[in-house]
Short mmCIF file of C-alpha atoms and ligand atoms in Angstrom, two decimals:
data_model
loop_
_atom_site.label_atom_id
_atom_site.label_comp_id
_atom_site.label_asym_id
_atom_site.label_seq_id
_atom_site.Cartn_x
_atom_site.Cartn_y
_atom_site.Cartn_z
CA MET A 1 -75.12 109.15 -208.76
CA SER A 2 -73.38 105.75 -208.52
CA ASP A 3 -71.28 104.97 -205.45
CA THR A 4 -69.02 102.53 -207.26
CA ALA A 5 -66.95 102.64 -210.41
CA LYS A 6 -66.26 99.48 -212.38
CA LEU A 7 -62.85 98.86 -213.87
CA ALA A 8 -62.28 95.97 -216.26
CA VAL A 9 -58.67 94.75 -216.01
CA GLY A 10 -57.33 91.42 -217.31
CA GLY A 11 -60.81 90.14 -218.13
CA LYS A 12 -62.06 90.77 -214.59
CA ASP A 13 -64.38 93.54 -213.37
CA THR A 14 -63.48 95.21 -210.07
CA ASP A 15 -65.61 97.75 -208.21
CA PHE A 16 -64.10 100.78 -206.55
CA PRO A 17 -65.90 103.14 -204.18
CA VAL A 18 -66.79 106.60 -205.46
CA LEU A 19 -66.41 109.30 -202.80
CA HIS A 20 -68.40 112.53 -202.82
CA GLY A 21 -67.04 115.83 -201.54
CA SER A 22 -69.26 118.70 -200.38
CA VAL A 23 -68.85 120.28 -203.83
CA GLY A 24 -66.73 119.50 -206.89
CA PRO A 25 -66.02 116.32 -208.83
CA ASP A 26 -66.45 112.91 -207.19
CA VAL A 27 -63.31 110.85 -206.77
CA ILE A 28 -62.78 107.16 -207.42
CA ASP A 29 -61.08 105.60 -204.40
CA ILE A 30 -58.37 103.41 -205.93
CA ARG A 31 -56.43 102.73 -202.73
CA LYS A 32 -57.06 98.98 -203.14
CA LEU A 33 -56.37 98.96 -206.90
CA TYR A 34 -52.93 97.37 -206.66
CA ALA A 35 -54.02 94.81 -204.06
CA GLN A 36 -57.02 93.82 -206.17
CA THR A 37 -55.64 93.99 -209.71
CA GLY A 38 -51.82 94.11 -209.42
CA GLU A 39 -51.81 97.34 -211.50
CA PHE A 40 -51.04 100.99 -210.81
CA THR A 41 -52.54 104.16 -212.26
CA TYR A 42 -50.31 106.46 -214.30
CA ASP A 43 -50.76 110.21 -213.81
CA PRO A 44 -47.56 112.28 -214.10
CA GLY A 45 -48.25 115.85 -212.99
CA PHE A 46 -51.26 114.54 -210.99
CA THR A 47 -53.69 116.04 -213.48
CA SER A 48 -56.46 113.59 -212.48
CA THR A 49 -55.39 112.62 -208.98
CA ALA A 50 -56.78 113.84 -205.65
CA SER A 51 -53.83 113.36 -203.29
CA CYS A 52 -55.74 113.97 -200.06
CA GLU A 53 -59.01 114.93 -198.43
CA SER A 54 -59.11 118.61 -197.46
CA GLY A 55 -61.60 121.09 -196.01
CA LEU A 56 -59.57 124.26 -196.52
CA THR A 57 -59.81 125.59 -200.03
CA TYR A 58 -62.04 124.87 -203.00
CA ILE A 59 -61.35 125.88 -206.60
CA ASP A 60 -63.71 125.54 -209.55
CA GLY A 61 -61.31 126.19 -212.38
CA GLU A 62 -63.99 126.17 -215.08
CA GLU A 63 -66.06 128.84 -213.33
CA GLY A 64 -63.12 130.82 -211.88
CA VAL A 65 -64.20 130.26 -208.25
CA LEU A 66 -61.88 130.21 -205.23
CA LEU A 67 -63.28 129.64 -201.73
CA HIS A 68 -61.43 129.49 -198.41
CA ARG A 69 -63.46 127.48 -195.89
CA GLY A 70 -66.43 128.35 -198.11
CA TYR A 71 -65.86 132.12 -198.33
CA PRO A 72 -65.26 133.60 -201.84
CA ILE A 73 -61.80 135.11 -202.31
CA GLY A 74 -63.29 138.37 -203.65
CA GLN A 75 -65.23 138.92 -200.40
CA LEU A 76 -62.24 138.07 -198.24
CA ALA A 77 -59.95 140.36 -200.25
CA GLU A 78 -62.42 143.27 -200.03
CA GLN A 79 -63.73 142.89 -196.48
CA SER A 80 -61.32 140.83 -194.42
CA SER A 81 -57.67 141.10 -193.33
CA PHE A 82 -54.73 138.76 -193.77
CA MET A 83 -54.69 137.94 -190.05
CA GLU A 84 -58.38 137.07 -190.15
CA VAL A 85 -57.90 134.87 -193.24
CA ALA A 86 -54.95 133.17 -191.51
CA TYR A 87 -57.17 132.44 -188.51
CA LEU A 88 -59.92 131.17 -190.81
CA LEU A 89 -57.61 128.82 -192.68
CA LEU A 90 -56.02 127.47 -189.50
CA ASN A 91 -59.21 127.12 -187.44
CA GLY A 92 -62.01 126.60 -189.94
CA GLU A 93 -64.27 129.51 -188.87
CA LEU A 94 -64.05 133.30 -188.91
CA PRO A 95 -62.86 134.58 -185.52
CA SER A 96 -64.91 136.57 -183.01
CA LYS A 97 -63.48 139.99 -182.09
CA ASP A 98 -61.80 138.48 -179.02
CA ASP A 99 -60.45 135.48 -180.95
CA LEU A 100 -58.95 137.77 -183.57
CA SER A 101 -57.40 140.05 -181.00
CA THR A 102 -55.84 137.07 -179.14
CA PHE A 103 -54.60 135.60 -182.42
CA LYS A 104 -53.01 138.89 -183.54
CA ASN A 105 -51.41 139.27 -180.14
CA THR A 106 -49.96 135.74 -180.30
CA ILE A 107 -48.56 136.27 -183.77
CA THR A 108 -47.11 139.66 -182.82
CA ARG A 109 -45.33 138.14 -179.82
CA HIS A 110 -43.55 135.59 -182.01
CA THR A 111 -42.20 137.99 -184.66
CA MET A 112 -38.65 138.22 -183.32
CA VAL A 113 -36.08 135.68 -184.49
CA HIS A 114 -33.24 134.31 -182.42
CA GLU A 115 -30.34 136.75 -182.52
CA GLN A 116 -28.04 133.97 -183.76
CA LEU A 117 -30.17 133.68 -186.88
CA ALA A 118 -28.86 137.09 -188.00
CA THR A 119 -25.36 135.65 -188.25
CA PHE A 120 -26.72 132.93 -190.51
CA PHE A 121 -27.48 135.56 -193.17
CA ARG A 122 -23.87 136.62 -193.29
CA GLY A 123 -22.91 133.28 -194.81
CA PHE A 124 -24.66 134.25 -198.04
CA ARG A 125 -23.00 136.32 -200.74
CA ARG A 126 -24.46 139.79 -200.71
CA ASP A 127 -25.89 139.30 -204.20
CA ALA A 128 -27.62 136.01 -203.27
CA HIS A 129 -31.19 135.70 -204.56
CA PRO A 130 -33.52 136.34 -201.59
CA MET A 131 -35.37 133.08 -202.33
CA ALA A 132 -32.08 131.19 -201.86
CA ILE A 133 -31.72 132.98 -198.52
CA MET A 134 -35.32 132.13 -197.59
CA CYS A 135 -34.81 128.40 -198.33
CA GLY A 136 -31.70 128.36 -196.15
CA VAL A 137 -32.86 130.54 -193.27
CA VAL A 138 -36.36 129.07 -192.89
CA GLY A 139 -34.81 125.59 -193.01
CA ALA A 140 -32.37 126.75 -190.32
CA LEU A 141 -35.30 127.56 -188.00
CA SER A 142 -35.66 123.79 -187.60
CA ALA A 143 -32.34 123.81 -185.75
CA PHE A 144 -33.76 126.30 -183.24
CA TYR A 145 -37.03 124.47 -182.63
CA HIS A 146 -36.33 120.81 -183.34
CA ASP A 147 -36.49 119.41 -179.80
CA SER A 148 -39.42 121.62 -178.83
CA THR A 149 -41.60 120.50 -181.75
CA ASP A 150 -43.41 117.22 -181.15
CA ILE A 151 -45.65 117.06 -184.20
CA SER A 152 -47.97 114.48 -182.61
CA ASP A 153 -48.99 117.12 -180.04
CA PRO A 154 -51.64 119.50 -181.50
CA GLU A 155 -50.58 122.31 -179.18
CA GLN A 156 -46.96 122.11 -180.30
CA ARG A 157 -48.11 122.03 -183.91
CA THR A 158 -50.08 125.22 -183.27
CA ILE A 159 -47.05 126.91 -181.70
CA ALA A 160 -44.88 125.90 -184.68
CA SER A 161 -47.56 127.28 -187.05
CA HIS A 162 -47.72 130.59 -185.17
CA ARG A 163 -43.94 130.85 -185.13
CA LEU A 164 -43.75 130.32 -188.87
CA ILE A 165 -46.49 132.83 -189.72
CA ALA A 166 -44.99 135.38 -187.31
CA LYS A 167 -41.35 135.04 -188.31
CA MET A 168 -41.75 134.96 -192.09
CA PRO A 169 -42.13 138.77 -192.44
CA THR A 170 -39.10 139.31 -190.22
CA ILE A 171 -36.99 136.85 -192.22
CA ALA A 172 -38.29 138.15 -195.57
CA ALA A 173 -37.44 141.73 -194.57
CA MET A 174 -34.01 140.61 -193.37
CA ALA A 175 -33.38 138.88 -196.72
CA TYR A 176 -34.18 142.18 -198.44
CA LYS A 177 -32.09 144.28 -196.07
CA TYR A 178 -29.16 141.93 -196.53
CA SER A 179 -29.35 142.25 -200.31
CA VAL A 180 -29.26 146.07 -200.17
CA GLY A 181 -26.61 146.24 -197.45
CA GLN A 182 -28.78 147.95 -194.84
CA PRO A 183 -29.05 147.01 -191.14
CA PHE A 184 -31.81 144.66 -190.03
CA LEU A 185 -34.72 146.28 -188.23
CA TYR A 186 -36.41 144.60 -185.27
CA PRO A 187 -40.18 144.15 -185.36
CA GLN A 188 -42.27 146.84 -183.72
CA ASN A 189 -45.22 145.37 -181.85
CA ASP A 190 -47.62 148.32 -182.03
CA LEU A 191 -47.87 147.92 -185.81
CA SER A 192 -50.13 145.53 -187.71
CA TYR A 193 -48.65 142.37 -189.24
CA THR A 194 -48.43 143.99 -192.66
CA ALA A 195 -47.33 147.47 -191.51
CA ASN A 196 -44.62 145.83 -189.42
CA PHE A 197 -43.36 143.99 -192.49
CA LEU A 198 -43.32 147.18 -194.58
CA ARG A 199 -41.41 149.03 -191.87
CA MET A 200 -38.85 146.25 -191.42
CA THR A 201 -38.39 146.21 -195.21
CA PHE A 202 -38.31 149.89 -196.12
CA GLY A 203 -37.46 151.61 -192.83
CA VAL A 204 -33.95 152.53 -191.70
CA PRO A 205 -32.72 153.10 -188.15
CA ALA A 206 -31.73 156.67 -189.05
CA GLU A 207 -35.28 157.95 -189.36
CA GLU A 208 -38.90 157.23 -188.50
CA TYR A 209 -40.74 155.24 -191.17
CA VAL A 210 -44.38 156.18 -191.66
CA VAL A 211 -46.48 153.40 -193.18
CA ASP A 212 -48.81 154.63 -195.96
CA PRO A 213 -52.25 153.16 -195.06
CA ALA A 214 -53.12 152.68 -198.76
CA VAL A 215 -49.94 150.67 -199.32
CA GLU A 216 -50.55 148.69 -196.12
CA LYS A 217 -54.07 147.85 -197.31
CA ALA A 218 -52.86 146.82 -200.78
CA MET A 219 -50.07 144.69 -199.32
CA ASP A 220 -52.46 143.02 -196.89
CA ARG A 221 -54.80 142.24 -199.79
CA ILE A 222 -51.95 140.78 -201.82
CA PHE A 223 -51.16 138.53 -198.85
CA ILE A 224 -54.82 137.42 -198.69
CA LEU A 225 -54.80 136.60 -202.42
CA HIS A 226 -51.77 134.34 -201.96
CA ALA A 227 -52.71 132.71 -198.65
CA ASP A 228 -53.72 129.28 -199.95
CA HIS A 229 -54.54 127.54 -203.20
CA GLU A 230 -55.35 123.91 -202.40
CA GLN A 231 -52.98 121.14 -203.58
CA ASN A 232 -50.62 123.18 -205.79
CA ALA A 233 -46.99 122.10 -206.33
CA SER A 234 -45.47 123.81 -203.25
CA THR A 235 -48.32 122.79 -200.93
CA SER A 236 -48.06 119.21 -202.17
CA THR A 237 -44.32 119.44 -201.52
CA VAL A 238 -44.94 120.57 -197.93
CA ARG A 239 -47.45 117.75 -197.44
CA LEU A 240 -45.12 115.16 -198.97
CA ALA A 241 -42.15 116.31 -196.89
CA GLY A 242 -44.35 116.44 -193.78
CA SER A 243 -45.81 112.98 -194.44
CA SER A 244 -42.56 111.42 -193.23
CA GLY A 245 -42.92 113.22 -189.89
CA ALA A 246 -40.21 115.76 -190.76
CA ASN A 247 -39.71 118.96 -188.78
CA PRO A 248 -42.30 121.55 -189.94
CA PHE A 249 -39.74 124.33 -190.45
CA ALA A 250 -37.80 122.03 -192.79
CA CYS A 251 -41.06 121.16 -194.60
CA ILE A 252 -41.85 124.84 -195.19
CA ALA A 253 -38.31 125.33 -196.53
CA ALA A 254 -39.08 122.53 -199.02
CA GLY A 255 -42.26 124.39 -200.02
CA ILE A 256 -40.26 127.59 -200.54
CA ALA A 257 -37.83 125.72 -202.82
CA CYS A 258 -40.70 124.45 -204.95
CA LEU A 259 -42.42 127.83 -205.06
CA TRP A 260 -39.28 129.44 -206.46
CA GLY A 261 -39.70 127.88 -209.93
CA PRO A 262 -40.86 130.10 -212.83
CA ALA A 263 -43.82 127.79 -213.55
CA HIS A 264 -45.10 128.43 -210.00
CA GLY A 265 -44.34 131.35 -207.65
CA GLY A 266 -41.50 132.66 -209.77
CA ALA A 267 -44.00 133.59 -212.49
CA ASN A 268 -44.72 137.04 -210.98
CA GLU A 269 -41.05 137.96 -211.36
CA ALA A 270 -41.02 136.51 -214.88
CA ALA A 271 -44.28 138.30 -215.78
CA LEU A 272 -43.00 141.75 -214.86
CA ASN A 273 -39.68 141.11 -216.60
CA MET A 274 -41.66 140.11 -219.70
CA LEU A 275 -43.88 143.23 -219.55
CA ARG A 276 -40.79 145.42 -219.23
CA GLU A 277 -39.15 143.63 -222.14
CA ILE A 278 -42.25 144.22 -224.28
CA GLY A 279 -42.00 147.86 -223.17
CA THR A 280 -44.53 149.50 -225.51
CA PRO A 281 -47.97 148.37 -226.76
CA ASP A 282 -46.84 148.29 -230.43
CA LYS A 283 -44.56 145.30 -229.62
CA ILE A 284 -47.38 143.22 -228.12
CA PRO A 285 -48.42 141.44 -231.37
CA HIS A 286 -44.85 140.23 -231.86
CA TYR A 287 -44.80 138.65 -228.37
CA ILE A 288 -48.24 137.11 -228.87
CA GLU A 289 -46.98 135.49 -232.06
CA ARG A 290 -43.92 134.19 -230.21
CA ALA A 291 -46.10 132.70 -227.44
CA LYS A 292 -48.14 130.85 -230.09
CA ASP A 293 -45.09 129.54 -231.96
CA LYS A 294 -44.47 125.89 -231.02
CA ASP A 295 -40.78 126.23 -231.97
CA ASP A 296 -40.26 129.14 -229.60
CA PRO A 297 -40.01 128.28 -225.88
CA PHE A 298 -41.43 131.73 -224.96
CA ARG A 299 -44.73 131.69 -223.04
CA LEU A 300 -46.83 134.60 -221.90
CA MET A 301 -45.86 134.69 -218.24
CA GLY A 302 -48.76 135.29 -215.88
CA PHE A 303 -51.06 133.58 -218.39
CA GLY A 304 -52.57 130.11 -218.13
CA HIS A 305 -53.11 127.92 -215.11
CA ARG A 306 -53.30 124.22 -214.43
CA VAL A 307 -56.67 124.55 -212.71
CA TYR A 308 -58.26 127.81 -213.92
CA LYS A 309 -59.70 127.52 -217.39
CA ASN A 310 -61.37 130.88 -216.81
CA TYR A 311 -60.26 134.24 -215.40
CA ASP A 312 -58.31 133.65 -212.16
CA PRO A 313 -60.53 135.44 -209.58
CA ARG A 314 -57.38 136.69 -207.86
CA ALA A 315 -56.28 138.46 -211.06
CA THR A 316 -59.54 140.46 -211.04
CA VAL A 317 -58.84 141.80 -207.54
CA MET A 318 -55.18 142.34 -208.41
CA GLN A 319 -56.01 144.46 -211.47
CA LYS A 320 -58.29 146.67 -209.34
CA THR A 321 -55.62 146.96 -206.64
CA VAL A 322 -53.08 148.24 -209.20
CA ARG A 323 -55.37 151.19 -209.91
CA GLU A 324 -55.87 151.86 -206.18
CA VAL A 325 -52.12 151.76 -205.43
CA PHE A 326 -51.30 154.03 -208.37
CA LYS A 327 -53.94 156.51 -207.25
CA ALA A 328 -52.83 156.48 -203.60
CA MET A 329 -49.13 156.74 -204.44
CA LYS A 330 -49.78 159.23 -207.27
CA VAL A 331 -47.67 157.15 -209.66
CA THR A 332 -48.18 155.52 -213.04
CA ASP A 333 -46.18 152.89 -214.86
CA PRO A 334 -46.31 152.36 -218.63
CA VAL A 335 -45.93 148.68 -217.92
CA PHE A 336 -49.53 148.62 -216.60
CA ASP A 337 -50.83 149.86 -219.98
CA VAL A 338 -48.79 147.16 -221.69
CA ALA A 339 -50.35 144.57 -219.31
CA LEU A 340 -53.91 145.80 -219.93
CA GLN A 341 -53.48 145.84 -223.69
CA LEU A 342 -51.70 142.49 -223.74
CA GLU A 343 -54.57 140.95 -221.79
CA GLU A 344 -57.14 142.49 -224.15
CA MET A 345 -55.35 141.28 -227.29
CA ALA A 346 -54.62 137.79 -225.96
CA LEU A 347 -58.22 137.28 -224.87
CA LYS A 348 -59.37 138.05 -228.42
CA ASP A 349 -56.86 135.66 -229.98
CA ASP A 350 -58.13 132.19 -231.00
CA TYR A 351 -55.03 130.44 -229.60
CA PHE A 352 -55.63 131.75 -226.07
CA VAL A 353 -59.42 131.38 -226.34
CA GLU A 354 -59.26 127.75 -227.50
CA LYS A 355 -56.68 126.77 -224.88
CA LYS A 356 -58.60 128.70 -222.21
CA LEU A 357 -55.56 130.74 -221.21
CA PHE A 358 -56.45 133.70 -218.99
CA PRO A 359 -54.38 136.03 -216.77
CA ASN A 360 -53.48 134.40 -213.48
CA VAL A 361 -52.69 136.03 -210.10
CA ASP A 362 -49.13 136.76 -211.19
CA PHE A 363 -50.00 138.84 -214.22
CA TYR A 364 -50.72 142.06 -212.30
CA SER A 365 -49.07 141.43 -208.93
CA GLY A 366 -45.60 142.41 -210.17
CA VAL A 367 -46.88 145.80 -211.37
CA ILE A 368 -48.16 146.61 -207.86
CA LEU A 369 -45.16 145.24 -206.00
CA SER A 370 -42.84 147.22 -208.21
CA ALA A 371 -44.85 150.43 -207.57
CA ILE A 372 -44.59 149.79 -203.81
CA GLY A 373 -40.82 149.61 -204.21
CA PHE A 374 -39.94 145.91 -204.19
CA PRO A 375 -37.27 144.68 -206.60
CA THR A 376 -38.44 141.77 -208.77
CA SER A 377 -36.25 139.32 -206.85
CA MET A 378 -38.45 139.92 -203.78
CA PHE A 379 -41.75 139.07 -205.48
CA THR A 380 -41.63 135.34 -204.86
CA VAL A 381 -40.48 136.00 -201.29
CA LEU A 382 -43.73 137.90 -200.67
CA PHE A 383 -45.66 135.01 -202.17
CA ALA A 384 -43.82 132.60 -199.81
CA LEU A 385 -44.55 134.84 -196.83
CA ALA A 386 -48.30 134.77 -197.53
CA ARG A 387 -48.46 131.13 -198.63
CA THR A 388 -46.86 130.06 -195.34
CA VAL A 389 -50.36 130.37 -193.86
CA GLY A 390 -51.75 127.85 -196.36
CA TRP A 391 -48.74 125.57 -196.00
CA VAL A 392 -48.99 125.33 -192.21
CA ALA A 393 -52.79 124.96 -192.32
CA GLN A 394 -52.49 122.14 -194.88
CA TRP A 395 -49.64 120.51 -192.97
CA ASN A 396 -51.69 120.62 -189.76
CA GLU A 397 -54.72 119.18 -191.51
CA MET A 398 -52.61 116.35 -192.89
CA ILE A 399 -50.97 115.44 -189.57
CA SER A 400 -54.38 115.47 -187.82
CA ASP A 401 -55.91 113.16 -190.47
CA PRO A 402 -56.11 109.60 -189.06
CA ALA A 403 -55.86 108.23 -192.64
CA GLN A 404 -52.53 110.01 -193.16
CA LYS A 405 -49.69 107.86 -194.54
CA ILE A 406 -46.23 108.65 -195.83
CA GLY A 407 -46.55 109.83 -199.45
CA ARG A 408 -44.98 107.21 -201.68
CA PRO A 409 -45.98 107.23 -205.35
CA ARG A 410 -45.18 104.29 -207.64
CA GLN A 411 -43.85 104.39 -211.21
CA LEU A 412 -44.02 102.98 -214.69
CA TYR A 413 -40.56 101.45 -214.98
CA THR A 414 -39.03 101.65 -218.47
CA GLY A 415 -35.35 101.00 -217.64
CA PRO A 416 -33.35 97.83 -218.36
CA THR A 417 -34.61 94.54 -217.00
CA GLN A 418 -32.31 92.47 -214.74
CA ARG A 419 -28.85 91.79 -216.21
CA ASP A 420 -25.51 90.58 -214.84
CA TYR A 421 -22.75 92.92 -213.78
CA VAL A 422 -19.79 93.01 -216.22
CA ALA A 423 -16.27 93.53 -214.83
CA ILE A 424 -14.66 96.81 -215.99
CA ASP A 425 -11.96 95.12 -218.13
CA LYS A 426 -14.65 93.16 -219.99
CA ARG A 427 -16.75 96.19 -221.06
N1 ACO B 1 -48.30 131.09 -223.17
C1 ACO B 1 -48.44 130.39 -224.32
N2 ACO B 1 -48.95 129.15 -224.39
C2 ACO B 1 -49.31 128.56 -223.25
C3 ACO B 1 -49.19 129.22 -222.01
C4 ACO B 1 -48.66 130.52 -222.00
N3 ACO B 1 -48.54 131.19 -220.85
N4 ACO B 1 -49.63 128.40 -221.03
C5 ACO B 1 -50.01 127.26 -221.62
N5 ACO B 1 -49.82 127.36 -222.97
C6 ACO B 1 -50.17 126.33 -223.97
C7 ACO B 1 -49.14 125.21 -223.98
O1 ACO B 1 -48.12 125.43 -224.93
C8 ACO B 1 -49.99 124.01 -224.32
O2 ACO B 1 -50.19 124.02 -225.71
P1 ACO B 1 -50.36 122.61 -226.51
O3 ACO B 1 -51.58 121.97 -225.94
O4 ACO B 1 -50.50 123.05 -227.92
O5 ACO B 1 -49.12 121.83 -226.26
C9 ACO B 1 -51.33 124.31 -223.67
O6 ACO B 1 -51.40 125.74 -223.56
C10 ACO B 1 -51.47 123.69 -222.30
O7 ACO B 1 -50.34 124.06 -221.50
P2 ACO B 1 -49.67 123.11 -220.42
O8 ACO B 1 -48.30 123.62 -220.13
O9 ACO B 1 -49.80 121.68 -220.84
O10 ACO B 1 -50.65 123.37 -219.19
P3 ACO B 1 -50.30 123.12 -217.70
O11 ACO B 1 -51.61 123.06 -217.01
O12 ACO B 1 -49.37 121.98 -217.53
O13 ACO B 1 -49.49 124.45 -217.30
C11 ACO B 1 -48.84 126.56 -216.50
C12 ACO B 1 -49.96 125.49 -216.57
C13 ACO B 1 -47.51 125.93 -216.07
C14 ACO B 1 -49.23 127.60 -215.44
C15 ACO B 1 -48.70 127.21 -217.89
O14 ACO B 1 -49.92 127.81 -218.27
C16 ACO B 1 -47.56 128.26 -217.93
O15 ACO B 1 -46.41 127.87 -218.14
N6 ACO B 1 -47.90 129.57 -217.76
C17 ACO B 1 -46.90 130.60 -217.69
C18 ACO B 1 -46.26 130.58 -216.31
C19 ACO B 1 -47.17 131.13 -215.24
O16 ACO B 1 -47.80 132.18 -215.39
N7 ACO B 1 -47.22 130.42 -214.11
C20 ACO B 1 -48.00 130.86 -212.93
C21 ACO B 1 -49.01 129.84 -212.56
S1 ACO B 1 -50.01 130.46 -211.27
C22 ACO B 1 -49.13 130.24 -209.88
O17 ACO B 1 -48.25 129.44 -209.72
C23 ACO B 1 -49.48 131.14 -208.80
#
């Protein structure tokens, strides 16, 4: 394995160091490329660019592998809890019993939001999309904690991270309550992180809300499956925003904005809408043909992934969880049969086989969330809630990295070259 890569530019050979990670492809360190050759690299969409060094999450897209701090996602989803995975991502190791209990206690004691934040919600129209509310309200947290957040102090960074993880379920539940015109519920500290969220979302002050343990378990697992996913678009957004030293609450709001798009977190909403539109298995071939038609903008939502060229390991767990939730809640949904048959047909179709398009995490998540009772507009909010753990862990890792610099890509300029200004009456 060579430790340098040779690049011939302008008749001159230049060597660049090759860096080796613990697993995965080597990377060519081109930080000195411009200084040594006067040229840039061109990689829109960052398909071949490692933007940072990270020890959090590893994905092997060809093999369908996802590891958090080395632990396979399937094992974490089956055996761990969201709080434990959050601790793992933030701290690098699984917690001891005492560590986990202290961590849960800390998170629980930060779940309330400032009472003034409730008035902030009232500025939104009652039919506002909850993701619009999340962008605004999470960004507004920066106003509450700006002076108390010195990002160069690791302890203050930890407090900001705990606040974000703790307050996201409260804010997400408030966004939901606001959209249905029901009163906000305060957190209840004797409940788990996930049960507390379910109660704040579906409970009402008029009666006691009993959390169904099967639903709590499924929800917790869905949170685990969305906790982190290395340098995806929203995480890169959080890192880029944070690279300027910006307030972390504002950085997470930037991540939420990016996640909202249908090519990213919004795909779960789009996937369920698509499955409902298909409606019955006999219409599946028509939609498969549309997805293959280059002149039709329609894509199979919940299918394909920038990194996975194999089955998304999160989709495997998600499909199993659908069955568990249906069994526990004694419900069925014809949309699940459509999803199963659509997957089966697509995976036999040459177009999807050749392009290595497989179901991603979003393909089945909407079916479960809908069975639990969430409207589609809340799906991406739940994703944001869970991904906050990854965002803050990645942001912390970046700020602690001594090699960290402000993110500042360059460009291939194709606009006009220099020309003289022409007065308006001469144009
Ligand atoms: N349906 C039909 N064709 C597809 C699909 C799809 N879902 N996804 C990709 N393709 C085709 C493209 O048309 C393209 O064909 P071409 O080579 O003939 O032009 C080829 O497969 C490659 O697609 P790209 O868009 O270039 O791949 P990219 O890696 O940029 O995109 C993405 C990945 C955005 C996820 C894409 O697969 C997609 O749009 N999927 C549907 C949306 C979705 O489910 N997003 C969720 C992603 S997971 C997440 O954010 C949690």
